[in-house]
């Protein structure tokens, strides 16, 4: 194991030397702005006709970024930048030889479509972060916070700024007015900021830039030009207060006798959000009685492997500045901070009698939250988040009217602290993170952990114009609780200390704490030339536990990774760009078991006509799992091969589509997967767009885990042949009356059905042949009960039932939809009118997906919600 890892690292060090090239010096362009005379004003109407614009000079000479990198663009672009005491002004002229063909597609904010222009400003001048302001020819605005040198663009950042655009005989023009309070910078005589302008010429799908950037550049923000001439501008301390009012009416099918389901509910919620600029660099966000609802529902999902499902954060308070708090320490979704834990569904449960009804809260109430975050001119990124969720009670009432309440989630305090420091001319950083979760645990909830603490250190170093990098981190966790809580942690699927064949872990029922570590080290080439490569090692120790405020899928793993890719970035008569990648990884557990190895090929090509194809294939000659039998012995899957093919048409067209197919096959037909994907986008006219995304999946498996039982004092691990089919379709449309007023619809039915046959039990879980791994029950050993929904097992043929298993067949059905009217009546202030529908239930596993769709979704009465939310943003 260790030899393989060290060989990978030595190989990467070798090829980094072989492929290292001397990079050409980058010519950095500069624009020098000037302050407007006191008596001059600029009106933001998109016309560029104000005399004040004569104060500054034009600049232009854009070059193509994509596809013909470095060449002169098809259409010229020029711009001016001016400023006064409080605002930065940008005027842009986008020439077009055929103005009638300018694409003016309407959309809601942050949906970039048609012809557009954007300005990126690195006011920190840290070569890693920036602020992006975008306006389309139709006047639709967009704004994003850029971090990780362009790897992450946060569209949830919604600053207050002003813009307008106009089409004329020469093309189209745009004006922007950006308050300095929405940017972050330190106090100094002259500000020196990073600057980039990026134009999309839609009908040629051509991107042109003011500061030339090569397609093989290692990043985005690090390649900006320079903005000078900002003399004696004063940092503006941001002070914003945003009260909100939410009226919500719920209507649903009533249940006879249930006092909690009488057919309707009404809720009124009033709260307050505030931003206080402690300095221009650092902001304090406060929220009182927050409304953390989300417009889009989480997509339907079902997991038969027992692991938790990761859902994206959608709540604005947690999304904004999330780059500062992010600490993705390993791979996948593993992260020290997973904000969906705050306000989670209550973890407690209530035992009721048949004549009792229960009203279980779906989420924990967030009493308040505060977030201190920002970045200083000296390169310090700072973040501190504090949130408190209250005691949550389930209400119970019986048929006689007797009432009681039981606590299902305790008072909980969450803290996250994050710091990073840039150095080495912004080419390197080092940082740290600390989190704490503390619960006030009563006796009936002592299965929950009372405390959870994590800490971590991370770093990244870039060299040779940021083309090469080494990065890494280490994390540590410590959780405390009652003996029951820590025993549950040890037995959870994340850890599985009870594994019967594990020699390095075991359950200790007397423990009241666990302490673990994790981390990664990675070395690679991120830019320069046509080759990219990386490799590294990731580890998660058996006792690592992050799931109180973080996300950890599985502990007890060491993973080695390596990949190399070839870019084809010079367009030809056949393609605009393409890339090929080969990758490999292997995994081990901390006992030293060699569990998995995978080899994978991936390729992508964007054709000359903007159609595209994506292909991939992988071979897994070794697949062992410590989790399949849920605490049972290590399990071997048959060798697997999988492949996928996706292709799509030109997304600029009024009608575009994507078709995809994924196929996986295991040896001996142990399991297989066939997934069919269809996506359609249609925009018949500028104000309306429609998208449909459908997936159908057929996923049979001869050894799907069912349950564990006991026979003659020994454990029996029972699996079955599952025939699982899943279908989902999401439908969205957007009708924009103007850039600030739109109507949106989102709807998604999700159906998953699984039926089991050919039940069997595990004999030799690591045998090479499937027939040696399991033994099938004969017809004389298994019988379907005529009394209840169980299977009766007579394993020793003595005429007596040795054990029984519940019928595992299932059919899960979910439908969610939202119809939303959004109106930004003044910049930063909005009104939402929402109509939501939903239904969740169980269908009949013996029926087809189509029948369940008809009965459980189309034929069911649905829960309905009418919601009106109004906000007003005071700028003080």
PDB file of N, CA and C in Angstrom, residues 549-595:
ATOM      1  N   UNK A 549     -21.762  19.323  12.327  1.00  0.00           N
ATOM      2  CA  UNK A 549     -21.837  20.581  11.579  1.00  0.00           C
ATOM      3  C   UNK A 549     -21.116  20.461  10.246  1.00  0.00           C
ATOM      4  N   UNK A 550     -20.602  19.280   9.953  1.00  0.00           N
ATOM      5  CA  UNK A 550     -19.935  19.035   8.684  1.00  0.00           C
ATOM      6  C   UNK A 550     -20.602  17.904   7.941  1.00  0.00           C
ATOM      7  N   UNK A 551     -19.925  17.411   6.901  1.00  0.00           N
ATOM      8  CA  UNK A 551     -20.448  16.296   6.121  1.00  0.00           C
ATOM      9  C   UNK A 551     -19.328  15.298   5.913  1.00  0.00           C
ATOM     10  N   UNK A 552     -19.539  14.083   6.377  1.00  0.00           N
ATOM     11  CA  UNK A 552     -18.589  12.995   6.193  1.00  0.00           C
ATOM     12  C   UNK A 552     -19.371  11.746   5.824  1.00  0.00           C
ATOM     13  N   UNK A 553     -19.090  11.198   4.659  1.00  0.00           N
ATOM     14  CA  UNK A 553     -19.812  10.006   4.209  1.00  0.00           C
ATOM     15  C   UNK A 553     -19.247   8.753   4.852  1.00  0.00           C
ATOM     16  N   UNK A 554     -17.928   8.583   4.777  1.00  0.00           N
ATOM     17  CA  UNK A 554     -17.335   7.349   5.271  1.00  0.00           C
ATOM     18  C   UNK A 554     -15.954   7.629   5.847  1.00  0.00           C
ATOM     19  N   UNK A 555     -15.689   7.090   7.022  1.00  0.00           N
ATOM     20  CA  UNK A 555     -14.369   7.164   7.626  1.00  0.00           C
ATOM     21  C   UNK A 555     -13.587   5.887   7.286  1.00  0.00           C
ATOM     22  N   UNK A 556     -12.396   5.752   7.885  1.00  0.00           N
ATOM     23  CA  UNK A 556     -11.581   4.537   7.747  1.00  0.00           C
ATOM     24  C   UNK A 556     -11.219   4.280   6.287  1.00  0.00           C
ATOM     25  N   UNK A 557     -10.537   5.247   5.678  1.00  0.00           N
ATOM     26  CA  UNK A 557     -10.147   5.072   4.272  1.00  0.00           C
ATOM     27  C   UNK A 557      -8.874   5.853   3.980  1.00  0.00           C
ATOM     28  N   UNK A 558      -8.011   5.230   3.192  1.00  0.00           N
ATOM     29  CA  UNK A 558      -6.838   5.894   2.610  1.00  0.00           C
ATOM     30  C   UNK A 558      -6.980   5.773   1.104  1.00  0.00           C
ATOM     31  N   UNK A 559      -6.846   6.890   0.402  1.00  0.00           N
ATOM     32  CA  UNK A 559      -7.076   6.902  -1.039  1.00  0.00           C
ATOM     33  C   UNK A 559      -5.898   7.533  -1.751  1.00  0.00           C
ATOM     34  N   UNK A 560      -5.407   6.859  -2.770  1.00  0.00           N
ATOM     35  CA  UNK A 560      -4.342   7.378  -3.623  1.00  0.00           C
ATOM     36  C   UNK A 560      -4.948   7.745  -4.967  1.00  0.00           C
ATOM     37  N   UNK A 561      -4.610   8.936  -5.504  1.00  0.00           N
ATOM     38  CA  UNK A 561      -5.177   9.404  -6.768  1.00  0.00           C
ATOM     39  C   UNK A 561      -4.080   9.863  -7.711  1.00  0.00           C
ATOM     40  N   UNK A 562      -4.329   9.770  -9.000  1.00  0.00           N
ATOM     41  CA  UNK A 562      -3.412  10.287 -10.023  1.00  0.00           C
ATOM     42  C   UNK A 562      -4.198  10.503 -11.304  1.00  0.00           C
ATOM     43  N   UNK A 563      -3.886  11.564 -12.033  1.00  0.00           N
ATOM     44  CA  UNK A 563      -4.540  11.807 -13.321  1.00  0.00           C
ATOM     45  C   UNK A 563      -3.616  12.625 -14.210  1.00  0.00           C
ATOM     46  N   UNK A 564      -3.791  12.454 -15.503  1.00  0.00           N
ATOM     47  CA  UNK A 564      -3.061  13.247 -16.496  1.00  0.00           C
ATOM     48  C   UNK A 564      -4.031  13.548 -17.627  1.00  0.00           C
ATOM     49  N   UNK A 565      -3.993  14.775 -18.146  1.00  0.00           N
ATOM     50  CA  UNK A 565      -4.910  15.169 -19.208  1.00  0.00           C
ATOM     51  C   UNK A 565      -4.178  15.969 -20.277  1.00  0.00           C
ATOM     52  N   UNK A 566      -4.713  15.881 -21.475  1.00  0.00           N
ATOM     53  CA  UNK A 566      -4.168  16.602 -22.627  1.00  0.00           C
ATOM     54  C   UNK A 566      -5.251  17.523 -23.156  1.00  0.00           C
ATOM     55  N   UNK A 567      -4.925  18.819 -23.267  1.00  0.00           N
ATOM     56  CA  UNK A 567      -5.860  19.814 -23.774  1.00  0.00           C
ATOM     57  C   UNK A 567      -5.567  20.095 -25.245  1.00  0.00           C
ATOM     58  N   UNK A 568      -6.609  20.252 -26.035  1.00  0.00           N
ATOM     59  CA  UNK A 568      -6.499  20.663 -27.429  1.00  0.00           C
ATOM     60  C   UNK A 568      -7.216  22.011 -27.530  1.00  0.00           C
ATOM     61  N   UNK A 569      -6.440  23.078 -27.380  1.00  0.00           N
ATOM     62  CA  UNK A 569      -7.043  24.405 -27.220  1.00  0.00           C
ATOM     63  C   UNK A 569      -6.916  25.284 -28.461  1.00  0.00           C
ATOM     64  N   UNK A 570      -6.243  24.789 -29.478  1.00  0.00           N
ATOM     65  CA  UNK A 570      -6.149  25.545 -30.723  1.00  0.00           C
ATOM     66  C   UNK A 570      -7.228  25.055 -31.676  1.00  0.00           C
ATOM     67  N   UNK A 571      -8.174  25.917 -32.062  1.00  0.00           N
ATOM     68  CA  UNK A 571      -9.287  25.473 -32.912  1.00  0.00           C
ATOM     69  C   UNK A 571      -8.801  24.981 -34.278  1.00  0.00           C
ATOM     70  N   UNK A 572      -9.557  24.035 -34.811  1.00  0.00           N
ATOM     71  CA  UNK A 572      -9.328  23.537 -36.168  1.00  0.00           C
ATOM     72  C   UNK A 572     -10.636  23.665 -36.936  1.00  0.00           C
ATOM     73  N   UNK A 573     -10.634  23.163 -38.151  1.00  0.00           N
ATOM     74  CA  UNK A 573     -11.870  23.165 -38.934  1.00  0.00           C
ATOM     75  C   UNK A 573     -12.887  22.159 -38.413  1.00  0.00           C
ATOM     76  N   UNK A 574     -12.459  21.333 -37.453  1.00  0.00           N
ATOM     77  CA  UNK A 574     -13.336  20.287 -36.914  1.00  0.00           C
ATOM     78  C   UNK A 574     -13.861  20.631 -35.531  1.00  0.00           C
ATOM     79  N   UNK A 575     -13.027  21.181 -34.666  1.00  0.00           N
ATOM     80  CA  UNK A 575     -13.434  21.456 -33.296  1.00  0.00           C
ATOM     81  C   UNK A 575     -12.934  22.821 -32.830  1.00  0.00           C
ATOM     82  N   UNK A 576     -13.623  23.331 -31.786  1.00  0.00           N
ATOM     83  CA  UNK A 576     -13.200  24.555 -31.122  1.00  0.00           C
ATOM     84  C   UNK A 576     -12.199  24.260 -30.010  1.00  0.00           C
ATOM     85  N   UNK A 577     -12.483  23.223 -29.233  1.00  0.00           N
ATOM     86  CA  UNK A 577     -11.563  22.757 -28.206  1.00  0.00           C
ATOM     87  C   UNK A 577     -11.931  21.330 -27.813  1.00  0.00           C
ATOM     88  N   UNK A 578     -10.965  20.646 -27.204  1.00  0.00           N
ATOM     89  CA  UNK A 578     -11.200  19.274 -26.776  1.00  0.00           C
ATOM     90  C   UNK A 578     -10.221  18.942 -25.659  1.00  0.00           C
ATOM     91  N   UNK A 579     -10.491  17.860 -24.945  1.00  0.00           N
ATOM     92  CA  UNK A 579      -9.549  17.392 -23.925  1.00  0.00           C
ATOM     93  C   UNK A 579      -9.745  15.898 -23.686  1.00  0.00           C
ATOM     94  N   UNK A 580      -8.653  15.247 -23.282  1.00  0.00           N
ATOM     95  CA  UNK A 580      -8.642  13.836 -22.931  1.00  0.00           C
ATOM     96  C   UNK A 580      -8.010  13.693 -21.558  1.00  0.00           C
ATOM     97  N   UNK A 581      -8.511  12.761 -20.767  1.00  0.00           N
ATOM     98  CA  UNK A 581      -7.971  12.566 -19.421  1.00  0.00           C
ATOM     99  C   UNK A 581      -7.926  11.087 -19.066  1.00  0.00           C
ATOM    100  N   UNK A 582      -6.820  10.689 -18.453  1.00  0.00           N
ATOM    101  CA  UNK A 582      -6.678   9.362 -17.874  1.00  0.00           C
ATOM    102  C   UNK A 582      -6.480   9.528 -16.375  1.00  0.00           C
ATOM    103  N   UNK A 583      -7.205   8.734 -15.589  1.00  0.00           N
ATOM    104  CA  UNK A 583      -7.074   8.845 -14.138  1.00  0.00           C
ATOM    105  C   UNK A 583      -7.095   7.456 -13.512  1.00  0.00           C
ATOM    106  N   UNK A 584      -6.594   7.401 -12.297  1.00  0.00           N
ATOM    107  CA  UNK A 584      -6.537   6.146 -11.558  1.00  0.00           C
ATOM    108  C   UNK A 584      -6.621   6.453 -10.084  1.00  0.00           C
ATOM    109  N   UNK A 585      -7.309   5.589  -9.336  1.00  0.00           N
ATOM    110  CA  UNK A 585      -7.253   5.710  -7.887  1.00  0.00           C
ATOM    111  C   UNK A 585      -7.363   4.337  -7.253  1.00  0.00           C
ATOM    112  N   UNK A 586      -6.857   4.231  -6.027  1.00  0.00           N
ATOM    113  CA  UNK A 586      -6.961   2.997  -5.253  1.00  0.00           C
ATOM    114  C   UNK A 586      -7.250   3.366  -3.807  1.00  0.00           C
ATOM    115  N   UNK A 587      -7.918   2.467  -3.089  1.00  0.00           N
ATOM    116  CA  UNK A 587      -8.294   2.741  -1.705  1.00  0.00           C
ATOM    117  C   UNK A 587      -7.902   1.579  -0.800  1.00  0.00           C
ATOM    118  N   UNK A 588      -7.656   1.910   0.462  1.00  0.00           N
ATOM    119  CA  UNK A 588      -7.294   0.955   1.505  1.00  0.00           C
ATOM    120  C   UNK A 588      -8.018   1.380   2.776  1.00  0.00           C
ATOM    121  N   UNK A 589      -8.192   0.453   3.707  1.00  0.00           N
ATOM    122  CA  UNK A 589      -8.652   0.863   5.023  1.00  0.00           C
ATOM    123  C   UNK A 589      -7.467   0.860   5.980  1.00  0.00           C
ATOM    124  N   UNK A 590      -7.692   1.268   7.219  1.00  0.00           N
ATOM    125  CA  UNK A 590      -6.591   1.441   8.163  1.00  0.00           C
ATOM    126  C   UNK A 590      -6.077   0.113   8.725  1.00  0.00           C
ATOM    127  N   UNK A 591      -6.731  -0.971   8.366  1.00  0.00           N
ATOM    128  CA  UNK A 591      -6.197  -2.284   8.700  1.00  0.00           C
ATOM    129  C   UNK A 591      -5.194  -2.742   7.644  1.00  0.00           C
ATOM    130  N   UNK A 592      -5.177  -2.033   6.508  1.00  0.00           N
ATOM    131  CA  UNK A 592      -4.282  -2.397   5.420  1.00  0.00           C
ATOM    132  C   UNK A 592      -4.945  -3.161   4.304  1.00  0.00           C
ATOM    133  N   UNK A 593      -6.245  -3.385   4.365  1.00  0.00           N
ATOM    134  CA  UNK A 593      -6.951  -4.092   3.298  1.00  0.00           C
ATOM    135  C   UNK A 593      -6.960  -3.263   2.025  1.00  0.00           C
ATOM    136  N   UNK A 594      -6.579  -3.889   0.945  1.00  0.00           N
ATOM    137  CA  UNK A 594      -6.583  -3.265  -0.379  1.00  0.00           C
ATOM    138  C   UNK A 594      -7.979  -3.451  -0.964  1.00  0.00           C
ATOM    139  N   UNK A 595      -8.778  -2.365  -0.993  1.00  0.00           N
ATOM    140  CA  UNK A 595     -10.206  -2.485  -1.267  1.00  0.00           C
ATOM    141  C   UNK A 595     -10.617  -2.209  -2.705  1.00  0.00           C
TER     142      UNK A 595
END
